[in-house]
Coordinates of C-alpha atoms in Angstrom, one line a residue:
X1 CA 81.1 78.3 74.0
X2 CA 84.8 79.3 74.1
X3 CA 86.7 78.8 77.3
X4 CA 89.8 80.6 78.5
X5 CA 92.3 77.7 78.8
X6 CA 92.4 74.0 78.2
X7 CA 95.3 72.1 79.8
X8 CA 96.0 68.5 78.8
X9 CA 98.6 66.5 80.7
X10 CA 99.5 64.5 83.7
X11 CA 97.9 65.9 86.8
X12 CA 98.4 65.3 90.5
X13 CA 94.8 64.8 91.8
X14 CA 93.8 63.1 95.1
X15 CA 97.2 61.4 95.5
X16 CA 97.4 60.1 92.0
X17 CA 99.2 61.1 88.8
X18 CA 96.5 60.8 86.1
X19 CA 96.1 62.1 82.5
X20 CA 93.4 64.7 82.5
X21 CA 92.1 67.8 80.7
X22 CA 91.5 70.8 82.9
X23 CA 89.1 73.4 81.6
X24 CA 89.5 77.0 82.9
X25 CA 87.1 79.9 82.6
X26 CA 86.5 83.1 84.5
X27 CA 89.3 82.4 87.1
X28 CA 88.0 78.9 88.0
X29 CA 88.4 75.3 87.0
X30 CA 85.1 74.7 85.4
X31 CA 85.6 71.0 84.6
X32 CA 88.1 68.1 84.7
X33 CA 87.7 65.5 81.9
X34 CA 89.7 62.7 80.4
X35 CA 92.9 63.4 78.4
X36 CA 91.2 63.2 75.0
X37 CA 88.4 65.6 75.8
X38 CA 88.3 68.7 73.7
X39 CA 86.6 72.1 73.9
X40 CA 87.0 75.4 72.2
X41 CA 89.5 77.5 74.1
X42 CA 91.5 80.7 73.6
X43 CA 94.6 78.8 74.7
X44 CA 95.3 75.1 74.5
X45 CA 98.3 73.9 76.5
X46 CA 99.1 70.3 75.7
X47 CA 101.7 68.4 77.8
X48 CA 100.1 65.0 77.1
X49 CA 103.2 63.8 75.2
X50 CA 105.6 64.5 78.1
X51 CA 104.8 62.4 81.2
X52 CA 107.6 64.2 83.1
X53 CA 105.5 67.4 83.2
X54 CA 103.0 67.4 86.1
X55 CA 100.2 69.8 86.8
X56 CA 99.8 70.5 90.6
X57 CA 97.4 72.6 92.6
X58 CA 99.1 76.0 92.9
X59 CA 101.9 76.1 95.4
X60 CA 101.5 78.5 98.4
X61 CA 104.3 80.1 100.4
X62 CA 102.9 81.0 103.7
X63 CA 106.0 82.8 105.0
X64 CA 107.9 85.4 103.1
X65 CA 109.3 88.9 103.6
X66 CA 108.5 91.0 100.6
X67 CA 109.7 94.2 102.3
X68 CA 108.5 97.3 100.4
X69 CA 107.7 100.6 102.1
X70 CA 110.9 102.0 103.5
X71 CA 112.7 98.7 102.9
X72 CA 111.8 98.7 99.1
X73 CA 115.6 98.9 98.4
X74 CA 115.8 95.3 99.6
X75 CA 112.6 94.0 97.8
X76 CA 109.1 95.2 97.0
X77 CA 105.8 93.6 96.0
X78 CA 106.7 93.8 92.3
X79 CA 110.1 92.1 92.4
X80 CA 109.1 89.8 95.3
X81 CA 106.0 88.4 93.5
X82 CA 108.0 88.1 90.2
X83 CA 110.4 86.0 92.2
X84 CA 107.6 84.0 93.6
X85 CA 106.0 83.3 90.2
X86 CA 109.4 82.3 88.9
X87 CA 109.6 79.8 91.7
X88 CA 106.2 78.3 91.0
X89 CA 104.3 80.1 93.8
X90 CA 100.7 81.2 93.2
X91 CA 99.9 82.7 96.7
X92 CA 102.5 84.3 99.1
X93 CA 102.0 85.3 102.7
X94 CA 103.9 88.5 103.6
X95 CA 105.2 89.1 107.1
X96 CA 104.7 92.3 109.0
X97 CA 108.2 93.3 110.1
X98 CA 108.6 96.0 107.5
X99 CA 109.4 99.6 108.1
X100 CA 107.0 100.7 109.5
X101 CA 105.8 97.4 110.9
X102 CA 102.3 96.3 109.9
X103 CA 100.8 96.6 113.4
X104 CA 97.7 98.7 112.9
X105 CA 94.6 99.0 110.6
X106 CA 96.0 102.1 108.9
X107 CA 99.4 100.4 108.2
X108 CA 97.6 97.3 107.0
X109 CA 95.5 99.3 104.6
X110 CA 98.5 101.1 103.3
X111 CA 100.4 97.9 102.7
X112 CA 97.4 96.3 101.0
X113 CA 97.1 99.3 98.7
X114 CA 100.7 99.1 97.7
X115 CA 100.6 95.3 97.2
X116 CA 97.5 95.4 95.1
X117 CA 99.2 97.9 92.7
X118 CA 102.4 95.9 92.3
X119 CA 101.8 92.2 92.9
X120 CA 101.8 89.7 90.0
X121 CA 100.4 86.8 92.1
X122 CA 97.9 86.7 94.9
X123 CA 99.0 87.5 98.4
X124 CA 98.1 87.5 102.0
X125 CA 99.2 90.0 104.7
X126 CA 100.1 89.2 108.3
X127 CA 99.9 91.7 111.1
X128 CA 102.3 92.0 114.0
X129 CA 101.8 93.1 117.7
X130 CA 102.2 96.8 118.5
X131 CA 103.3 98.4 121.7
X132 CA 99.7 99.5 122.3
X133 CA 98.1 96.2 122.9
X134 CA 94.6 97.5 123.6
X135 CA 94.5 99.4 120.3
X136 CA 95.4 96.2 118.5
X137 CA 92.6 94.4 120.2
X138 CA 90.1 97.1 119.3
X139 CA 91.2 97.2 115.6
X140 CA 91.4 93.4 115.2
X141 CA 87.8 93.0 114.0
X142 CA 88.5 95.4 111.1
X143 CA 92.0 94.0 110.4
X144 CA 90.6 90.4 110.2
X145 CA 88.9 91.4 107.0
X146 CA 92.3 92.0 105.3
X147 CA 94.8 89.9 107.3
X148 CA 95.5 86.2 107.0
X149 CA 97.1 85.9 110.5
X150 CA 99.1 87.3 113.3
X151 CA 102.9 87.0 113.5
X152 CA 104.4 86.7 117.0
X153 CA 108.1 87.1 117.6
X154 CA 108.4 85.5 121.0
X155 CA 111.8 87.0 121.8
X156 CA 110.3 90.5 121.7
X157 CA 106.5 90.1 121.8
X158 CA 106.2 87.5 124.7
X159 CA 109.2 87.5 127.0
X160 CA 109.3 90.4 129.4
X161 CA 105.8 91.4 128.5
X162 CA 102.6 91.4 130.6
X163 CA 101.3 87.8 130.4
X164 CA 97.7 88.8 131.2
X165 CA 97.6 91.3 128.3
X166 CA 99.2 88.7 126.0
X167 CA 96.5 86.2 127.0
X168 CA 93.8 88.7 126.1
X169 CA 95.4 89.2 122.7
X170 CA 95.5 85.5 122.0
X171 CA 91.9 85.2 123.1
X172 CA 90.9 87.9 120.7
X173 CA 92.9 86.4 117.8
X174 CA 91.2 83.1 118.5
X175 CA 87.8 84.7 118.4
X176 CA 88.4 85.6 114.7
X177 CA 89.9 82.2 113.9
X178 CA 93.2 83.7 112.6
X179 CA 96.3 81.6 112.6
X180 CA 98.9 82.8 115.2
X181 CA 102.3 82.2 113.5
X182 CA 105.0 82.0 116.1
X183 CA 108.8 82.5 115.8
X184 CA 109.8 80.4 118.7
X185 CA 113.1 81.6 120.4
X186 CA 113.6 82.4 124.0
X187 CA 116.2 85.3 124.4
X188 CA 117.2 84.0 127.9
X189 CA 119.4 81.5 126.0
X190 CA 121.1 84.0 123.6
X191 CA 124.8 84.3 124.3
X192 CA 127.4 86.3 122.4
X193 CA 125.3 86.4 119.3
X194 CA 124.6 82.7 119.4
X195 CA 121.0 81.3 119.5
X196 CA 121.3 77.7 120.7
X197 CA 118.7 74.9 120.2
X198 CA 117.6 75.3 123.8
X199 CA 116.2 78.7 122.8
X200 CA 113.8 77.1 120.3
X201 CA 112.9 74.3 122.7
X202 CA 112.1 76.6 125.6
X203 CA 110.0 78.9 123.5
X204 CA 108.0 76.0 122.0
X205 CA 107.2 74.8 125.6
X206 CA 106.1 78.2 126.7
X207 CA 103.8 78.9 123.8
X208 CA 102.3 75.4 124.1
X209 CA 101.6 76.1 127.8
X210 CA 99.4 79.0 126.7
X211 CA 97.7 76.7 124.1
X212 CA 96.6 74.4 126.9
X213 CA 94.2 77.1 128.2
X214 CA 93.5 79.2 125.1
X215 CA 92.1 77.6 122.0
X216 CA 94.0 79.7 119.5
X217 CA 95.1 78.5 116.1
X218 CA 98.8 77.9 116.8
X219 CA 101.4 77.6 114.0
X220 CA 105.1 77.3 114.8
X221 CA 107.1 78.5 111.9
X222 CA 110.6 77.7 110.6
X223 CA 111.3 74.8 113.0
X224 CA 115.1 74.3 112.9
X225 CA 116.2 71.5 115.3
X226 CA 115.8 67.8 116.1
X227 CA 115.3 68.6 119.8
X228 CA 112.5 71.0 118.9
X229 CA 111.0 68.4 116.6
X230 CA 111.1 65.7 119.3
X231 CA 109.3 68.0 121.7
X232 CA 106.7 68.7 119.1
X233 CA 106.1 65.0 118.6
X234 CA 105.3 64.6 122.3
X235 CA 103.1 67.7 122.6
X236 CA 101.0 67.0 119.5
X237 CA 99.7 63.8 121.2
X238 CA 97.7 66.1 123.4
X239 CA 97.0 69.3 121.5
X240 CA 96.7 70.0 117.8
X241 CA 98.8 72.7 116.2
X242 CA 100.8 73.0 112.9
X243 CA 104.4 73.6 112.0
X244 CA 106.6 74.4 109.1
X245 CA 110.3 74.3 108.2
X246 CA 112.3 75.7 105.4
X247 CA 114.7 74.3 102.7
X248 CA 117.8 75.8 104.5
X249 CA 117.0 73.7 107.5
X250 CA 116.9 70.5 105.4
X251 CA 120.2 70.9 103.5
X252 CA 123.3 70.8 105.7
X253 CA 124.7 74.2 104.8
X254 CA 126.3 75.2 108.2
X255 CA 129.4 73.0 107.6
X256 CA 129.9 74.1 104.0
X257 CA 132.7 76.4 103.0
X258 CA 130.5 79.3 101.8
X259 CA 132.1 82.8 101.4
X260 CA 131.1 85.1 103.0
X261 CA 129.8 83.1 105.9
X262 CA 127.2 85.8 106.5
X263 CA 125.2 84.4 103.6
X264 CA 124.3 81.6 106.1
X265 CA 123.2 84.0 108.8
X266 CA 119.5 83.4 109.6
X267 CA 117.3 83.2 112.6
X268 CA 116.8 80.5 113.9
X269 CA 120.3 79.6 113.0
X270 CA 121.3 76.8 110.6
X271 CA 121.9 73.5 112.5
X272 CA 123.8 70.3 112.1
X273 CA 123.5 67.4 109.6
X274 CA 121.7 65.4 112.3
X275 CA 119.1 68.1 112.6
X276 CA 118.6 68.3 108.8
X277 CA 118.3 64.5 108.7
X278 CA 115.6 64.5 111.4
X279 CA 113.6 67.2 109.8
X280 CA 113.7 65.5 106.4
X281 CA 112.5 62.3 107.9
X282 CA 109.7 64.2 109.6
X283 CA 108.6 65.6 106.3
X284 CA 108.3 62.1 104.9
X285 CA 105.9 61.0 107.7
X286 CA 103.6 64.0 107.8
X287 CA 105.0 65.3 111.1
X288 CA 105.7 68.7 109.5
X289 CA 102.8 70.2 107.8
X290 CA 104.3 72.8 105.5
X291 CA 107.5 74.0 103.8
X292 CA 107.9 77.8 103.6
X293 CA 110.7 79.8 102.1
X294 CA 111.1 82.4 104.8
X295 CA 112.3 84.5 101.9
X296 CA 114.2 87.3 103.6
X297 CA 116.1 89.5 101.1
X298 CA 118.8 92.1 101.9
X299 CA 121.2 94.0 99.8
X300 CA 124.5 92.3 99.0
X301 CA 126.4 95.0 100.8
X302 CA 124.4 94.4 103.9
X303 CA 125.2 90.7 103.8
X304 CA 128.9 91.4 103.3
X305 CA 129.2 93.1 106.7
X306 CA 130.9 91.5 109.7
X307 CA 128.9 88.7 111.2
X308 CA 127.7 90.8 114.2
X309 CA 126.4 93.6 111.9
X310 CA 125.0 91.5 108.9
X311 CA 121.2 91.2 108.9
X312 CA 119.8 87.7 109.2
X313 CA 117.9 86.2 106.3
X314 CA 118.2 84.0 103.2
X315 CA 116.4 84.8 99.8
X316 CA 114.6 81.5 99.1
X317 CA 111.4 82.0 97.2
X318 CA 113.0 81.1 93.8
X319 CA 114.9 78.1 95.1
X320 CA 112.4 76.4 97.4
X321 CA 110.4 74.4 94.8
X322 CA 113.4 73.2 92.8
X323 CA 115.2 72.0 96.0
X324 CA 112.1 70.1 97.1
X325 CA 111.8 68.4 93.7
X326 CA 115.5 67.6 93.7
X327 CA 114.8 65.8 97.0
X328 CA 112.0 64.0 95.2
X329 CA 114.3 63.0 92.4
X330 CA 116.8 61.7 95.0
X331 CA 114.1 59.5 96.5
X332 CA 113.9 61.4 99.7
X333 CA 110.4 62.9 99.3
X334 CA 107.3 61.7 97.4
X335 CA 105.0 63.8 95.2
X336 CA 102.4 63.3 97.8
X337 CA 104.7 64.9 100.4
X338 CA 105.4 67.9 98.1
X339 CA 101.7 68.4 97.2
X340 CA 100.7 68.3 100.8
X341 CA 103.5 70.6 102.0
X342 CA 103.1 73.2 99.3
X343 CA 99.4 73.1 98.3
X344 CA 96.9 71.3 100.4
X345 CA 98.2 72.0 103.9
X346 CA 99.0 75.7 103.4
X347 CA 95.5 76.3 102.1
X348 CA 94.0 74.5 105.1
X349 CA 96.2 76.4 107.6
X350 CA 95.3 79.8 106.1
X351 CA 91.7 78.7 105.5
X352 CA 91.9 79.8 101.9
X353 CA 88.6 78.7 100.2
X354 CA 88.7 77.0 96.8
X355 CA 92.4 76.6 96.9
X356 CA 95.0 73.9 97.5
X357 CA 93.5 71.2 95.4
X358 CA 92.6 70.6 91.7
X359 CA 88.9 70.5 91.9
X360 CA 85.9 71.6 89.8
X361 CA 84.8 75.0 91.0
X362 CA 88.2 75.8 92.7
X363 CA 90.3 78.8 91.6
X364 CA 92.5 78.0 88.6
X365 CA 95.7 78.3 90.6
X366 CA 98.2 75.8 89.1
X367 CA 101.9 75.1 89.2
X368 CA 103.3 73.0 86.4
X369 CA 106.6 71.3 87.0
X370 CA 109.0 69.5 84.6
X371 CA 110.4 66.7 86.9
X372 CA 113.4 66.1 84.6
X373 CA 114.5 69.7 83.8
X374 CA 117.8 70.6 85.4
X375 CA 119.7 73.8 86.1
X376 CA 122.4 75.2 88.3
X377 CA 121.2 77.8 90.9
X378 CA 122.5 81.1 89.7
X379 CA 121.5 84.1 91.9
X380 CA 122.5 86.6 89.2
X381 CA 119.4 85.4 87.3
X382 CA 117.0 85.8 90.3
X383 CA 113.9 88.0 89.8
X384 CA 114.4 89.1 93.4
X385 CA 116.5 92.1 94.2
X386 CA 118.7 89.8 96.3
X387 CA 121.2 88.4 93.9
X388 CA 122.9 85.9 96.3
X389 CA 122.2 82.5 97.8
X390 CA 123.9 79.9 100.0
X391 CA 122.6 77.4 97.4
X392 CA 124.6 79.0 94.6
X393 CA 126.1 76.4 92.2
X394 CA 123.7 73.7 93.4
X395 CA 122.4 71.4 90.7
X396 CA 118.6 71.1 90.9
X397 CA 116.3 68.8 89.1
X398 CA 112.6 69.5 88.9
X399 CA 111.8 73.0 87.7
X400 CA 108.5 75.0 87.6
X401 CA 107.8 75.8 84.0
X402 CA 104.4 77.5 84.4
X403 CA 102.6 79.4 87.1
X404 CA 98.9 80.1 86.7
X405 CA 96.9 82.4 89.1
X406 CA 93.1 82.5 88.8
X407 CA 93.4 81.3 85.2
X408 CA 96.1 83.8 84.2
X409 CA 99.5 82.6 83.1
X410 CA 102.0 84.6 85.1
X411 CA 105.2 82.6 84.4
X412 CA 105.8 80.4 81.3
X413 CA 108.9 78.5 80.5
X414 CA 110.7 80.3 83.3
X415 CA 109.9 83.7 81.9
X416 CA 107.6 86.2 83.6
X417 CA 104.6 87.1 81.4
X418 CA 102.2 88.3 84.1
X419 CA 101.1 91.9 84.7
X420 CA 102.0 94.2 87.5
X421 CA 98.9 94.8 89.7
X422 CA 97.1 91.5 88.7
X423 CA 97.6 90.0 92.2
X424 CA 95.0 90.5 94.8
X425 CA 94.6 90.0 98.6
X426 CA 93.4 86.4 99.1
X427 CA 90.8 87.7 101.7
X428 CA 88.8 88.5 98.5
X429 CA 88.5 84.8 98.0
X430 CA 86.2 84.6 100.9
X431 CA 83.8 87.0 99.2
X432 CA 83.7 85.2 95.9
X433 CA 83.0 81.6 96.8
X434 CA 80.8 79.5 94.5
X435 CA 77.7 78.1 96.1

């Protein structure tokens, strides 16, 4: 028998770096053997002579904005998933705040059709809350077949709305076991364009109070502050929920002399060095479950506007993994931290079957990283349409050199080799599980 791919090299499996041979066929890992094992394969990839190259279970970015539709001039599923593959991402979760917003079954179907025709890697689609809440509740059973979760922007979806209707929505979401991904900011604290830490802390308290009585799957996204983190430490003693943060909340950018300053505009805002230090420490001790990119591309002209008019958002899907491995090389994070934050925990939170680990029978989603390869972040070389970054000029060490999705090589040696339209909605994983 001839298999599709045989990979030899150092592999991160169950918390250990061990020399193994991974055998791939028909989208799956069909066997894992010792490093000397040999089979006939159409492609043999041998990293066994370079211990700095590590094979990880495919990295998953649970929070990105791939735009498309009427915002395709900023990004679309083709360029966005090219950027993701370049960054070592095998599965990406796309947020619903497009134009039009993904808040109904018809709009979800439309986006899924567009994504499936353009994506190079696999993807998940979130839905948002519409004005007509009862229609959303009625359509949720059908939407649950194609969506990976519901995104709630508390500043517009929760505050000032009918709390009883909101409770009914959460109860319905819980019925289908979908994650509720919450952007936690209370607009009562917004002043003159500023969004202080108290806004985040207040919103976390308010959504947690609902969690006390409704058993929905709560995930708080892009945590930005030490005060928010300290509150979460207290709350998690009583109730279980998950959280993520992003690289731009780990590296102290707010005090850097970056021109224009609008490159740093993002919601929640960037915080102090003390906040960054607290979040980094929390990553080391498993307090934070996931790192996401919150990839939010805009045109350069839009980001060059005056602060008040410039849109918030940082393109981060190509820089996230190199930044995390740079922190590893500095001794700040461990490989266990990174594998948990980017592979295992995202798969658990999104309930993706046969993903997040290197296991026999799992999908052959793999990210291969050269721990010693270095480069300077140069946005002009991004695959994304957004050719800017607050991390411009940063020297990073630890670069993805191969991205494999369901046994198909999508990126090799930092070059995109995958095909447009290969990616599929990860809800299809649920229908193709091995017994």
